[in-house]
CSV table of C-alpha atoms in Angstrom, one decimal:
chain,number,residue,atom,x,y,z
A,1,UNK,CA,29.5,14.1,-4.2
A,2,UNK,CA,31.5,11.2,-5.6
A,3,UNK,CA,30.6,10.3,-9.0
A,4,UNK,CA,29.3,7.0,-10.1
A,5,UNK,CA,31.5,5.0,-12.3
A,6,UNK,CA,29.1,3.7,-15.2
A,7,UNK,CA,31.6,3.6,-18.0
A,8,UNK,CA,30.9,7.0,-19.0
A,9,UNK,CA,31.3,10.4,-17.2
A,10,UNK,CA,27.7,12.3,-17.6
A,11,UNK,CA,28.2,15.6,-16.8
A,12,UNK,CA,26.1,17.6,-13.9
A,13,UNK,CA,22.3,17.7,-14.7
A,14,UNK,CA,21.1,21.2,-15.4
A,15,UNK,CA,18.3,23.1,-14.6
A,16,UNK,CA,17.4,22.0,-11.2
A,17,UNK,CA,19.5,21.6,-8.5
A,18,UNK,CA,17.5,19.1,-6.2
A,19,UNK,CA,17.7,16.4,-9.5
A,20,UNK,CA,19.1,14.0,-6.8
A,21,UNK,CA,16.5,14.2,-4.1
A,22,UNK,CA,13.2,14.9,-7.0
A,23,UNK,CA,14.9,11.3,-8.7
A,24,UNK,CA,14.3,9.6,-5.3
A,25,UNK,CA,10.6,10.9,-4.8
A,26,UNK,CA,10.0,9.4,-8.2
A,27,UNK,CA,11.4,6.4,-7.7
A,28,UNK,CA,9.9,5.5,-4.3
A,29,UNK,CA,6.4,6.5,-5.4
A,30,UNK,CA,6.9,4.4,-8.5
A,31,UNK,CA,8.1,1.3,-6.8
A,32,UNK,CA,5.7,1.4,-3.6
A,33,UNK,CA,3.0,1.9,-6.4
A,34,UNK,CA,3.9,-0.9,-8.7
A,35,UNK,CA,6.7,-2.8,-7.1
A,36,UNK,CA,10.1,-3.7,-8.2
A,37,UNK,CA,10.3,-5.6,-11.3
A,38,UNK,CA,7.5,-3.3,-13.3
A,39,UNK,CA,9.2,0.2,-12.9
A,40,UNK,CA,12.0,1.1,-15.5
A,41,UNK,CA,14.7,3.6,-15.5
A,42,UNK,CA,12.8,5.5,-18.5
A,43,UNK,CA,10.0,5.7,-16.1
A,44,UNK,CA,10.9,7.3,-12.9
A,45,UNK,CA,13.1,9.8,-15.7
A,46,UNK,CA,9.7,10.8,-16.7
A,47,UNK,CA,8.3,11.0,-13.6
A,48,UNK,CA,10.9,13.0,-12.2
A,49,UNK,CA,11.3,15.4,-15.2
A,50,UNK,CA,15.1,14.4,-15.8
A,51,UNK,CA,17.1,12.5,-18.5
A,52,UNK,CA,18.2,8.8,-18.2
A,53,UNK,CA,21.3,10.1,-18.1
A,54,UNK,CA,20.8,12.0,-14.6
A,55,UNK,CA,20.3,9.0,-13.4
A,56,UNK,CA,23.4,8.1,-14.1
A,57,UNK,CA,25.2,10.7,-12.7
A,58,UNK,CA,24.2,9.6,-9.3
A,59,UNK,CA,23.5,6.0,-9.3
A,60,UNK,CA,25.1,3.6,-10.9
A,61,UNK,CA,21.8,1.7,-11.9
A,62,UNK,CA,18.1,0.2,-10.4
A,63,UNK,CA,19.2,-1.6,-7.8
A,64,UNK,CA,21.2,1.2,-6.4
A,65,UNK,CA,18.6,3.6,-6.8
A,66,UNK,CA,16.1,1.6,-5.7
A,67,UNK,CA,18.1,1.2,-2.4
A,68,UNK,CA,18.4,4.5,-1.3
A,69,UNK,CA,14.8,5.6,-2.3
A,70,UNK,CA,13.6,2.9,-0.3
A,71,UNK,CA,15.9,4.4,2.8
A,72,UNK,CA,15.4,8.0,2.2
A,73,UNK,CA,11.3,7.4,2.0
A,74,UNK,CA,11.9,5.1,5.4
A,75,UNK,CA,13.9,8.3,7.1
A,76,UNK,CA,10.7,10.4,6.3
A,77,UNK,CA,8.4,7.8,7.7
A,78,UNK,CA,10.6,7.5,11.2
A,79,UNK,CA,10.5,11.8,11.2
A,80,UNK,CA,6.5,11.7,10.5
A,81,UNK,CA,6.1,8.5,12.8
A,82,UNK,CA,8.1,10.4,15.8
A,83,UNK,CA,6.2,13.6,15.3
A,84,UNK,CA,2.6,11.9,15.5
A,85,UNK,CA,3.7,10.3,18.8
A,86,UNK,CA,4.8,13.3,20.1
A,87,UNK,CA,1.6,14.9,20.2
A,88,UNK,CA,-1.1,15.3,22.5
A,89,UNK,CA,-3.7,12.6,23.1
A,90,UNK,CA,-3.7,9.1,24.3
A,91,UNK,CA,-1.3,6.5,23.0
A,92,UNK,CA,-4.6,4.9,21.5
A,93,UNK,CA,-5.4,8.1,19.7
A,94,UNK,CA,-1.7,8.4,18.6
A,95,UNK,CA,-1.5,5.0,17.2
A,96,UNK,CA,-4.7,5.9,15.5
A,97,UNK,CA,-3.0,8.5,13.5
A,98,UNK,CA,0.1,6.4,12.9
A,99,UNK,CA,-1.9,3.9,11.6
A,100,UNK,CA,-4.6,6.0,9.2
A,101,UNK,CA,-1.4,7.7,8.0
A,102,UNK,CA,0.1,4.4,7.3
A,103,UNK,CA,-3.1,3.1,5.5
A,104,UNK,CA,-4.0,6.7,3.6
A,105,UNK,CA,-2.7,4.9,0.0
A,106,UNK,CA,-3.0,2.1,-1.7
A,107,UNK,CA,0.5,0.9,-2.3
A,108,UNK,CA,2.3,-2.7,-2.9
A,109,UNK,CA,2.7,-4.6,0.1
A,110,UNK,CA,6.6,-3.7,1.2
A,111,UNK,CA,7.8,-7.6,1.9
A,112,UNK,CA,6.5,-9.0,-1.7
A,113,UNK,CA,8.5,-5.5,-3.3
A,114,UNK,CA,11.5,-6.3,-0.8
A,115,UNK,CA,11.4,-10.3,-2.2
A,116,UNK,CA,10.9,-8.8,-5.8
A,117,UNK,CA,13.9,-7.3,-5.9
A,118,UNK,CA,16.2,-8.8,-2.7
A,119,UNK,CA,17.8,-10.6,-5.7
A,120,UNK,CA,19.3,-7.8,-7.0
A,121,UNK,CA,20.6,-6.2,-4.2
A,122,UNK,CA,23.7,-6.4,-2.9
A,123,UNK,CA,24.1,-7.3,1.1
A,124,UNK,CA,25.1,-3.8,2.0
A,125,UNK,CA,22.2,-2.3,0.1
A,126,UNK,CA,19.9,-4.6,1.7
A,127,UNK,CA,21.5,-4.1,5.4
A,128,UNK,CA,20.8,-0.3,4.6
A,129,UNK,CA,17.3,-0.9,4.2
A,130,UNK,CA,16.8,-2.8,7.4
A,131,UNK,CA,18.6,-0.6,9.1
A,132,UNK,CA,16.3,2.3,7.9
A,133,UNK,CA,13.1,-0.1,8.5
A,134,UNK,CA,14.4,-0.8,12.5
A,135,UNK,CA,15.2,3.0,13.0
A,136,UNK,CA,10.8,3.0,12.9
A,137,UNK,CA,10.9,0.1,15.2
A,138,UNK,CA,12.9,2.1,17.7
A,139,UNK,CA,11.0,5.0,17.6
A,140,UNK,CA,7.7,3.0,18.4
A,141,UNK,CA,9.7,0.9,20.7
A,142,UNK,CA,10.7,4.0,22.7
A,143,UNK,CA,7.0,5.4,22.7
A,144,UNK,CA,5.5,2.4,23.5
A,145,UNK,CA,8.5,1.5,26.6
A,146,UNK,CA,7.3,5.5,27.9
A,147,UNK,CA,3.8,4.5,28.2
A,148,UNK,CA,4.3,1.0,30.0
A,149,UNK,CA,6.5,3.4,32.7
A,150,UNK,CA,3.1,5.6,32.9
A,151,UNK,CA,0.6,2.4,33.0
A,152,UNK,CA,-0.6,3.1,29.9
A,153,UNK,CA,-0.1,0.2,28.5
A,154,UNK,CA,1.7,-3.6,29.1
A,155,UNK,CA,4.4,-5.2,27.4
A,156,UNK,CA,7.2,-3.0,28.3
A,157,UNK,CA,9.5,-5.5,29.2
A,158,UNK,CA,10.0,-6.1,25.4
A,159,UNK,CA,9.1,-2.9,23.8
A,160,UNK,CA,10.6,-3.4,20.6
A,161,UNK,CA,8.6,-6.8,20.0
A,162,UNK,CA,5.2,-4.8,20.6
A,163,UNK,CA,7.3,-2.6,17.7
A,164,UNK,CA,7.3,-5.0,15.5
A,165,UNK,CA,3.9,-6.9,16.3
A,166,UNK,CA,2.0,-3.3,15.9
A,167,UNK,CA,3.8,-2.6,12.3
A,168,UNK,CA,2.6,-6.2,11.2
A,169,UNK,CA,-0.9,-5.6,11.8
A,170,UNK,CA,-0.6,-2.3,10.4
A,171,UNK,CA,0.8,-4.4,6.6
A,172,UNK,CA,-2.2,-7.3,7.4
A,173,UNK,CA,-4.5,-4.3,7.2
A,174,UNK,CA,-3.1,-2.2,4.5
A,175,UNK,CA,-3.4,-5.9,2.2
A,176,UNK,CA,-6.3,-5.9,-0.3
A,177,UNK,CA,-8.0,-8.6,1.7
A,178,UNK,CA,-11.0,-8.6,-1.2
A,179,UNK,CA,-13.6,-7.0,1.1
A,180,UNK,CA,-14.6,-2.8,1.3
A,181,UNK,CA,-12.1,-1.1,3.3
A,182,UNK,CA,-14.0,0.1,5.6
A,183,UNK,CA,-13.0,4.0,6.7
A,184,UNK,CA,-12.7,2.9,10.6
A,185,UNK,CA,-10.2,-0.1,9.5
A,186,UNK,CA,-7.1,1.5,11.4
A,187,UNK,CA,-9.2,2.1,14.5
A,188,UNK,CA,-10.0,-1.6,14.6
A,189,UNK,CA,-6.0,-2.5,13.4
A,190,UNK,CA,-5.5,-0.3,16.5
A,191,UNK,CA,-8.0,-2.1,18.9
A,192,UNK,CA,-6.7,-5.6,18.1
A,193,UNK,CA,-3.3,-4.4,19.1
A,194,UNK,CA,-4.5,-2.3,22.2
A,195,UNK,CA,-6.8,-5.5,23.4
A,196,UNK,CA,-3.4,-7.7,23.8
A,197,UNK,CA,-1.1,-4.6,24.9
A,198,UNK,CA,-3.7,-2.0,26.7
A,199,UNK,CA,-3.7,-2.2,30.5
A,200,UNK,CA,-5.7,-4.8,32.5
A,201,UNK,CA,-8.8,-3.8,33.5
């Protein structure tokens, strides 16, 4: 791996090997808890057991970091997203899943963290990220373009828009709208989707 040119040459962090990938489980879980601006360098160090100086050795600062946590934890999400479809069940019961999985935490709504820090980004970091974020799109797009072949559903003459309509209501409903979450919320994120999408009666 290429080293990062910070004005110093850290050497290799010791101890354990995986410093790169336990940095980028810290960070993403920081940021997605707090957001952008709150979470420090020290920080995710602590978190992740390391040295500010590991950091260094494989990004060259926050931004940087904060970029390639951001993708890495958006890979996972397309692998988990792609598995849930996969299995058995309806498409309704499927989407079910997708969307309790989606709402299982608490965390900072992803467009206010993306405008916190879309300043400090640079345009390739930030193309990276979409990148990673339409990579989900596809995968529902491709599920939900399946199912309109079968009947199962409408809409799959745009497959990619009911993508990206289904992943909004899932953020509306993962928002702290003031009110008790109720445990049967992503069923009824899931119904208001399926009552636009679903087949005609």
């Amino acid at each position: 791996m290429k080293q990062k040119q910070t004005g110093r040459a850290p050497g290799r962090p010791k101890g354990n090997t995986d410093s790169r990938a336990v940095l980028l489980g810290a960070a993403s879980a920081l940021f997605m808890e707090y957001g952008y601006e709150p979470v420090s360098l020290n920080q995710i160090a602590e978190r992740a057991g390391v040295t500010k100086a590991s950091i260094y050795y494989y990004f060259s600062g926050k931004s940087e970091l904060f970029a390639a946590s951001v993708t890495e934890m958006m890979g996972r999400i397309c692998i988990f997203t792609r598995r849930i479809l996969e299995q058995e069940g309806t498409l309704r019961e499927r989407l079910v899943k997708v969307a309790t999985a989606k709402m299982a935490d608490t965390h900072v709504e992803f467009e206010s963290m993306m405008r916190e820090a879309i300043a400090s980004l640079s345009e390739e970091q930030r193309r990276e990220i979409r990148e990673a974020e339409h990579r989900i799109h596809e995968v529902l797009a491709e599920c939900f373009a399946d199912a309109a072949a079968r009947g199962e559903m409408r809409g799959g003459e745009d497959p990619l828009l009911l993508a990206h309509a289904f992943s909004s209501l899932l953020m509306v409903g993962g928002r702290d709208t003031g009110g008790d979450r109720r445990d049967d919320l992503p069923e009824r994120i899931v119904d208001l989707f399926w009552q636009g999408a679903g087949p005609r009666a």
